[in-house]
Coordinates of C-alpha atoms and ligand atoms in Angstrom, one line a residue:
M212 CA -10.5 25.1 14.7
K213 CA -12.7 28.2 14.2
S214 CA -15.6 26.0 13.1
R215 CA -15.2 23.8 16.1
I216 CA -15.5 26.7 18.5
F217 CA -18.5 28.0 16.4
K218 CA -20.1 24.6 16.6
A219 CA -19.6 24.4 20.4
A220 CA -21.0 27.9 20.8
L221 CA -24.0 27.1 18.7
A222 CA -24.6 23.9 20.6
S223 CA -24.8 25.8 23.9
M224 CA -27.2 28.3 22.4
I225 CA -29.7 25.9 20.9
A226 CA -31.0 22.7 22.3
V227 CA -30.4 20.4 19.3
P228 CA -27.3 18.3 18.8
V229 CA -24.8 19.9 16.5
A230 CA -24.5 16.9 14.2
T231 CA -28.1 17.6 13.0
A232 CA -27.3 21.2 12.2
A233 CA -27.5 21.9 8.4
F234 CA -23.8 22.8 7.9
A235 CA -22.1 19.7 9.3
A236 CA -22.1 16.1 8.3
D237 CA -20.7 13.1 10.2
L238 CA -18.6 11.3 7.7
E239 CA -17.7 7.7 8.5
V240 CA -14.3 6.9 6.9
T241 CA -13.3 3.2 6.6
H242 CA -9.7 2.1 6.2
W243 CA -7.3 -0.7 7.4
W244 CA -4.7 1.5 8.9
T245 CA -4.3 0.1 12.4
S246 CA -0.6 -0.4 12.9
G247 CA 1.3 2.3 14.9
G248 CA 2.7 4.1 11.8
E249 CA -0.6 3.8 9.9
A250 CA -2.7 5.1 12.8
A251 CA -0.3 8.1 13.1
A252 CA -0.6 8.8 9.4
V253 CA -4.4 8.5 9.2
A254 CA -4.8 10.8 12.2
E255 CA -3.4 13.6 10.0
F256 CA -6.3 13.2 7.7
A257 CA -8.8 13.2 10.5
K258 CA -7.2 16.2 12.1
A259 CA -7.2 18.2 8.9
F260 CA -10.9 17.3 8.1
N261 CA -12.1 18.2 11.6
E262 CA -10.1 21.5 11.7
K263 CA -10.5 22.7 8.2
T264 CA -14.1 21.9 7.4
D265 CA -17.3 22.0 9.4
H266 CA -17.7 18.3 9.2
N267 CA -16.7 15.4 11.5
W268 CA -14.5 12.5 10.7
I269 CA -16.0 9.3 12.2
D270 CA -13.1 6.8 12.2
G271 CA -14.0 3.4 10.8
A272 CA -10.7 1.5 11.2
I273 CA -11.0 -2.2 10.3
A274 CA -8.2 -4.3 11.8
G275 CA -6.5 -7.1 9.8
S276 CA -5.1 -5.5 6.6
G277 CA -6.6 -5.1 3.3
G278 CA -7.4 -8.8 2.9
T279 CA -9.9 -8.6 5.8
A280 CA -11.1 -5.0 5.2
R281 CA -11.8 -5.1 1.5
P282 CA -14.6 -7.7 1.5
I283 CA -16.2 -5.9 4.5
I284 CA -16.1 -2.6 2.7
V285 CA -17.4 -4.0 -0.6
S286 CA -20.2 -5.9 1.0
R287 CA -21.4 -2.8 3.0
I288 CA -21.5 -0.8 -0.2
I289 CA -23.3 -3.5 -2.1
G290 CA -25.6 -4.2 0.8
G291 CA -26.9 -0.6 1.0
E292 CA -24.9 0.4 4.1
P293 CA -22.4 2.7 2.5
M294 CA -19.8 4.6 4.5
G295 CA -19.0 8.2 3.7
A296 CA -15.6 7.5 2.3
T297 CA -13.3 4.5 2.2
Q298 CA -9.7 3.6 1.5
L299 CA -8.9 1.1 -1.2
N300 CA -5.9 0.6 -3.3
H301 CA -6.0 2.7 -6.5
G302 CA -6.3 0.5 -9.6
R303 CA -9.0 -2.0 -10.3
Q304 CA -10.4 -2.8 -6.8
A305 CA -13.5 -0.6 -7.2
E306 CA -14.1 -1.3 -10.9
E307 CA -17.3 -3.4 -10.3
L308 CA -18.7 -0.9 -7.8
I309 CA -18.2 1.9 -10.2
E310 CA -19.8 0.0 -13.1
A311 CA -22.7 -0.7 -10.8
G312 CA -23.2 3.0 -10.3
L313 CA -22.5 2.9 -6.6
M314 CA -19.6 5.4 -6.4
L315 CA -19.6 9.2 -6.5
D316 CA -18.2 10.8 -9.6
L317 CA -15.5 13.2 -8.5
T318 CA -14.7 14.6 -12.0
E319 CA -16.0 18.0 -11.2
I320 CA -14.0 18.4 -8.0
A321 CA -10.9 17.0 -9.7
E322 CA -11.2 19.6 -12.4
A323 CA -11.9 22.4 -10.1
E324 CA -8.9 21.5 -8.0
G325 CA -6.7 21.0 -11.0
W326 CA -5.7 17.4 -10.1
A327 CA -4.5 16.7 -13.7
D328 CA -1.9 19.5 -13.3
F329 CA -0.1 18.1 -10.3
V330 CA -0.7 14.4 -9.8
N331 CA 2.6 12.7 -10.5
P332 CA 3.0 10.3 -12.2
S333 CA -0.2 11.2 -14.2
K334 CA -1.0 7.5 -14.5
L335 CA -2.2 7.6 -10.9
L336 CA -5.1 9.7 -12.0
D337 CA -5.7 7.2 -14.8
A338 CA -5.9 4.5 -12.1
C339 CA -8.9 6.5 -10.7
T340 CA -10.6 7.0 -14.0
L341 CA -13.2 4.8 -15.7
D342 CA -14.7 5.8 -19.1
G343 CA -13.2 9.3 -18.8
R344 CA -14.7 10.0 -15.3
I345 CA -12.7 10.2 -12.1
Y346 CA -13.9 8.1 -9.1
C347 CA -11.1 8.3 -6.5
A348 CA -8.8 10.6 -4.8
P349 CA -5.3 9.2 -4.8
V350 CA -3.4 9.9 -1.6
N351 CA 0.0 8.3 -2.0
I352 CA 2.4 6.1 -3.9
H353 CA 3.3 3.0 -2.1
S354 CA 5.9 0.6 -3.6
T355 CA 6.6 -3.0 -2.6
Q356 CA 10.1 -3.7 -4.0
W357 CA 12.1 -3.3 -0.8
I358 CA 14.0 -5.2 1.7
W359 CA 14.4 -3.7 5.2
L360 CA 17.5 -4.8 7.1
S361 CA 18.2 -4.7 10.8
H362 CA 21.6 -3.3 11.7
E363 CA 21.4 -4.9 15.2
A364 CA 20.8 -8.4 13.7
F365 CA 23.8 -8.2 11.4
A366 CA 26.0 -6.8 14.2
K367 CA 25.0 -9.8 16.3
A368 CA 26.2 -12.1 13.5
G369 CA 29.4 -10.1 13.2
L370 CA 28.5 -9.2 9.6
D371 CA 28.2 -6.0 7.5
V372 CA 24.8 -5.1 6.4
P373 CA 24.2 -6.8 3.0
S374 CA 23.9 -4.7 -0.1
D375 CA 21.6 -7.0 -2.1
W376 CA 19.5 -10.1 -2.0
D377 CA 22.4 -12.5 -2.8
E378 CA 24.5 -11.1 0.0
F379 CA 21.5 -11.5 2.3
V380 CA 21.1 -15.1 1.4
A381 CA 24.9 -15.7 1.9
A382 CA 24.6 -14.1 5.4
A383 CA 21.7 -16.4 6.5
P384 CA 23.8 -19.2 8.1
A385 CA 25.7 -16.6 10.3
L386 CA 22.4 -15.0 11.3
E387 CA 21.0 -18.4 12.3
G388 CA 24.1 -19.1 14.2
A389 CA 23.6 -15.9 16.2
G390 CA 20.0 -16.9 17.0
V391 CA 18.5 -14.5 14.4
V392 CA 15.7 -15.6 12.0
P393 CA 17.1 -14.5 8.6
L394 CA 13.8 -13.4 7.0
A395 CA 10.7 -12.1 8.8
M396 CA 7.4 -13.0 7.2
G397 CA 3.8 -12.6 8.5
Q398 CA 1.3 -15.3 7.8
Q399 CA -1.2 -13.5 5.6
S400 CA -1.3 -14.5 2.0
W401 CA -0.8 -11.0 0.6
Q402 CA 2.5 -10.7 2.4
T403 CA 4.0 -13.9 0.7
N404 CA 2.7 -12.7 -2.6
L405 CA 4.2 -9.3 -2.1
A406 CA 7.6 -11.0 -1.5
F407 CA 7.3 -13.0 -4.6
G408 CA 6.5 -9.8 -6.6
A409 CA 9.5 -8.1 -5.1
L410 CA 11.8 -11.0 -6.1
A411 CA 10.4 -11.0 -9.6
V412 CA 11.1 -7.3 -10.1
A413 CA 14.6 -7.7 -8.7
L414 CA 15.6 -10.8 -10.7
V415 CA 14.0 -10.6 -14.1
D416 CA 14.6 -7.9 -16.7
D417 CA 12.0 -5.4 -17.8
A418 CA 11.0 -7.2 -20.9
A419 CA 10.2 -10.5 -19.2
W420 CA 8.5 -8.7 -16.3
T421 CA 6.2 -6.8 -18.7
E422 CA 5.4 -9.9 -20.7
V423 CA 4.1 -11.6 -17.6
N424 CA 2.6 -8.7 -15.6
V425 CA 1.2 -6.5 -18.4
N426 CA 0.8 -8.8 -21.5
K427 CA -0.1 -11.9 -19.3
N428 CA 2.2 -14.1 -21.3
A429 CA 1.9 -17.6 -19.6
E430 CA 4.9 -18.9 -21.6
V431 CA 7.3 -16.4 -20.0
A432 CA 5.6 -17.0 -16.6
G433 CA 6.4 -20.7 -17.0
G434 CA 9.9 -20.2 -18.6
P435 CA 13.5 -19.9 -17.5
D436 CA 13.5 -16.2 -16.4
Y437 CA 10.7 -16.9 -13.9
R438 CA 12.3 -20.2 -12.8
R439 CA 15.0 -18.1 -11.2
V440 CA 12.4 -16.1 -9.3
F441 CA 10.7 -19.3 -8.0
E442 CA 14.1 -20.7 -6.9
A443 CA 14.8 -17.5 -5.0
F444 CA 11.3 -17.7 -3.5
D445 CA 12.0 -21.3 -2.5
N446 CA 15.1 -20.1 -0.7
A447 CA 13.2 -17.3 0.9
R448 CA 10.6 -19.6 2.5
K449 CA 13.4 -21.6 4.0
L450 CA 15.0 -18.5 5.5
A451 CA 11.7 -17.6 7.1
V452 CA 11.3 -20.8 9.1
G453 CA 11.0 -19.6 12.7
S454 CA 9.2 -16.3 11.8
N455 CA 6.0 -17.1 13.7
V456 CA 4.1 -13.9 13.4
N457 CA 0.9 -13.0 11.6
D458 CA 0.6 -9.3 10.8
W459 CA 3.1 -7.5 8.6
N460 CA 3.9 -5.0 11.4
Q461 CA 4.7 -7.8 13.8
A462 CA 7.2 -9.0 11.1
T463 CA 8.6 -5.5 10.9
N464 CA 9.0 -5.5 14.6
L465 CA 11.2 -8.6 14.5
V466 CA 13.5 -6.5 12.3
I467 CA 13.2 -3.4 14.5
T468 CA 14.2 -5.5 17.6
G469 CA 17.0 -7.4 15.8
Q470 CA 15.3 -10.7 16.1
A471 CA 15.2 -11.0 12.3
G472 CA 17.7 -9.9 9.7
G473 CA 15.3 -8.5 7.2
Q474 CA 11.8 -8.3 5.7
I475 CA 10.8 -8.0 2.1
H476 CA 8.0 -5.5 2.3
G477 CA 6.3 -2.4 1.2
D478 CA 7.5 1.1 2.1
W479 CA 4.7 1.5 4.7
A480 CA 7.2 -0.4 7.0
Q481 CA 8.9 2.9 7.4
G482 CA 6.0 4.2 9.5
E483 CA 6.9 1.4 12.1
F484 CA 10.6 2.2 12.1
Q485 CA 9.7 5.9 12.7
V486 CA 7.2 5.2 15.5
A487 CA 10.0 3.0 17.1
G488 CA 12.4 6.0 16.9
Q489 CA 14.7 4.2 14.5
V490 CA 16.8 6.1 11.9
A491 CA 17.3 5.0 8.3
G492 CA 21.0 4.4 7.6
Q493 CA 21.8 4.1 11.3
D494 CA 19.4 1.5 12.7
Y495 CA 18.1 0.0 9.5
T496 CA 18.9 -0.1 5.8
C497 CA 16.4 -0.2 3.0
L498 CA 17.3 -1.6 -0.4
P499 CA 14.9 -0.8 -3.3
G500 CA 14.7 -3.6 -5.9
L501 CA 16.4 -5.8 -3.3
G502 CA 19.7 -4.1 -4.1
F503 CA 19.6 -5.1 -7.7
R504 CA 17.4 -2.7 -9.6
E505 CA 16.4 0.9 -8.6
V506 CA 12.8 0.5 -9.5
L507 CA 9.4 1.0 -7.8
D508 CA 5.8 0.2 -8.6
T509 CA 3.3 3.0 -8.2
G510 CA 0.7 1.3 -6.2
G511 CA -0.9 3.0 -3.2
D512 CA -4.0 4.1 -1.6
A513 CA -7.0 6.2 -2.8
F514 CA -10.2 7.2 -1.3
Y515 CA -13.6 6.4 -2.8
F516 CA -16.9 7.9 -1.9
P517 CA -19.9 5.6 -2.1
K518 CA -23.0 7.5 -3.4
Q519 CA -25.5 8.5 -0.8
D520 CA -28.8 10.2 -1.4
D521 CA -28.0 13.1 0.9
P522 CA -26.7 16.5 -0.4
E523 CA -25.0 17.3 2.9
I524 CA -23.0 14.1 2.9
E525 CA -22.1 14.6 -0.7
A526 CA -20.8 18.1 0.0
A527 CA -18.7 16.7 2.8
Q528 CA -17.4 13.9 0.6
K529 CA -16.3 16.4 -2.0
E530 CA -14.6 18.6 0.6
L531 CA -12.7 15.6 2.0
A532 CA -11.7 14.5 -1.5
A533 CA -10.2 18.0 -2.2
L534 CA -8.5 18.2 1.2
L535 CA -6.8 14.8 0.9
L536 CA -4.8 16.1 -2.1
S537 CA -4.0 19.5 -0.7
K538 CA -0.3 20.4 -0.2
D539 CA -0.1 20.5 3.6
V540 CA -2.2 17.4 4.1
Q541 CA -0.1 15.5 1.5
V542 CA 3.2 16.4 3.4
A543 CA 1.9 15.7 6.9
F544 CA 0.3 12.4 5.9
N545 CA 3.0 10.9 3.7
L546 CA 5.8 11.8 6.1
K547 CA 4.1 9.6 8.7
K548 CA 3.0 6.9 6.3
G549 CA 6.3 6.3 4.7
S550 CA 4.7 6.7 1.2
L551 CA 5.5 9.2 -1.5
P552 CA 3.1 12.1 -2.1
I553 CA 1.0 12.1 -5.3
R554 CA 1.9 15.7 -5.9
G555 CA 5.1 16.5 -7.7
D556 CA 5.0 20.1 -6.5
I557 CA 5.6 19.9 -2.8
D558 CA 8.7 20.2 -0.5
M559 CA 9.6 16.7 0.9
S560 CA 13.1 17.8 2.0
T561 CA 12.5 16.6 5.6
A562 CA 11.8 13.0 4.4
N563 CA 14.2 10.4 5.7
D564 CA 16.9 8.6 3.6
C565 CA 14.7 5.8 2.4
M566 CA 11.9 8.2 1.3
Q567 CA 14.5 10.3 -0.5
K568 CA 15.7 7.2 -2.4
G569 CA 12.1 6.6 -3.4
I570 CA 11.7 10.1 -4.6
Q571 CA 14.9 9.9 -6.7
I572 CA 13.7 6.7 -8.3
L573 CA 10.3 8.2 -9.0
N574 CA 11.9 11.4 -10.5
A575 CA 14.1 9.3 -12.7
G576 CA 11.0 7.7 -14.0
N577 CA 12.0 4.1 -13.0
V578 CA 8.4 3.1 -12.3
L579 CA 6.3 0.1 -13.0
P580 CA 2.5 -0.3 -12.8
S581 CA 1.4 -2.1 -9.6
G582 CA -0.4 -5.5 -9.4
D583 CA -3.6 -3.7 -8.4
I584 CA -3.5 -1.9 -11.7
N585 CA -2.4 -4.9 -13.9
F586 CA -4.7 -7.6 -12.5
S587 CA -8.3 -7.9 -11.3
R588 CA -8.8 -8.6 -7.6
D589 CA -9.9 -12.1 -8.4
T590 CA -6.6 -12.8 -10.2
Q591 CA -4.7 -11.2 -7.3
N592 CA -6.5 -13.5 -4.9
Q593 CA -5.4 -16.5 -6.9
F594 CA -1.8 -15.5 -6.8
E595 CA -2.0 -14.9 -3.1
D596 CA -3.5 -18.3 -2.4
L597 CA -0.9 -20.0 -4.5
M598 CA 2.1 -18.2 -3.0
T599 CA 1.0 -18.8 0.6
T600 CA 0.3 -22.5 0.0
F601 CA 3.8 -22.9 -1.5
W602 CA 5.3 -20.9 1.3
N603 CA 3.8 -23.0 4.0
D604 CA 4.0 -26.5 2.4
H605 CA 7.6 -27.3 1.7
S606 CA 6.6 -30.5 -0.1
I607 CA 5.4 -28.4 -3.1
T608 CA 8.2 -28.2 -5.6
V609 CA 9.5 -25.2 -7.6
E610 CA 8.2 -26.9 -10.8
Q611 CA 4.8 -27.4 -9.4
V612 CA 4.3 -23.9 -8.2
Q613 CA 5.6 -22.4 -11.4
A614 CA 3.2 -24.5 -13.5
D615 CA 0.3 -23.3 -11.4
Y616 CA 1.5 -19.8 -11.6
A617 CA 1.7 -19.9 -15.4
A618 CA -1.9 -21.3 -15.5
I619 CA -3.2 -18.4 -13.4
V620 CA -1.4 -16.0 -15.7
A621 CA -2.9 -17.7 -18.8
A622 CA -6.4 -17.2 -17.4
A623 CA -5.7 -13.8 -15.8
D624 CA -8.0 -10.8 -16.4
Ligands
GAL106 C1 -1.6 -1.8 1.7 C2 -1.8 -0.3 1.7 C3 -0.8 0.4 2.6 C4 -0.6 -0.4 3.9 C5 -0.6 -1.9 3.8 C6 -0.6 -2.6 5.0 O1 -2.7 -2.3 0.9 O2 -1.7 0.3 0.5 O3 -1.2 1.7 2.8 O4 -1.4 0.1 4.8 O5 -1.7 -2.3 3.0 O6 -1.7 -2.4 5.8

């Protein structure tokens, strides 16, 4: 705040615009956080940057989720129109940009700030590291192994809220009878792929999951353990007939308003329940591992800083990187985002029941590497295309989709 007043005073004394003054940089920050909960969360970053530094946050929100935003972000960087900073998922999404020398090396700032001492789990810092150098500032842990259930919808059907996926499936006819769509699902391919991933984590054991997702074992992907997952996924697509929405937050809204029974989705859905004034345990229930396994992946978001030949911008980039991981900013942002902080040393006692569940699972060490860490973006795109094609074309059989899945795993990088 002090710096704002100073900037305003300076502007009135001299006739040049403040943005051209030597101490301040305008930093364009791109991200795909445009839903109600997401916008509230990213506003915490902007506020902290504007109040605590001399620089200005220029918001570059891109609507339409990561699937739309990522190619725009990457092509701007490759095409010589880099932004000051950008959200991506930590993991392998920026690998090629880093290899091409287009991203700012943050190692010095990470060491000065002691990131290695508090980033938890430490693997998250590895997900920002290439050849021993750190290229991103991780800001949260997001997990995708959840189902979000509407109390209002189950009340309409005269049923208790289910405690696992099997009970959810068993409840579907009664939900339908009460005019409720059992499963909410948006039409973007990453959403169907996310649901498949959540079913896989819930239904296969660790060994089979690791074989497919870490060791890329096509035999296990095409075998009996994964057959169960595809059968459940086949069931899921039938339960979602009637869910005619596109964006993930529209699907969450069907759950919030009791028009749908549940949504298999990432924990960022919490931001929407929060904005709608709903209370975990009272208006909605969250089941990690779809009620079968208390396990989370450690995906999430990170900020990358495309290189720019401008020392003022670079100074602002480094200040933002440090600020994003600072204690207060981590608490304020993650409480609104519904994600877990990347610091193990901060007080999250005001987090809601669902976040507390997530924190407990994390503290117990029941974590898995995320798809963004295990697979290249190209392989992820192939999974997404396959899952959404199967989801929408009910003439494709479980046998066919599983064979195609195993083929992608066999060629995966
Ligand atoms: C994910 C991102 C989350 C959330 C979600 C939906 O890729 O990690 O922060 O925003 O997309 O937009």
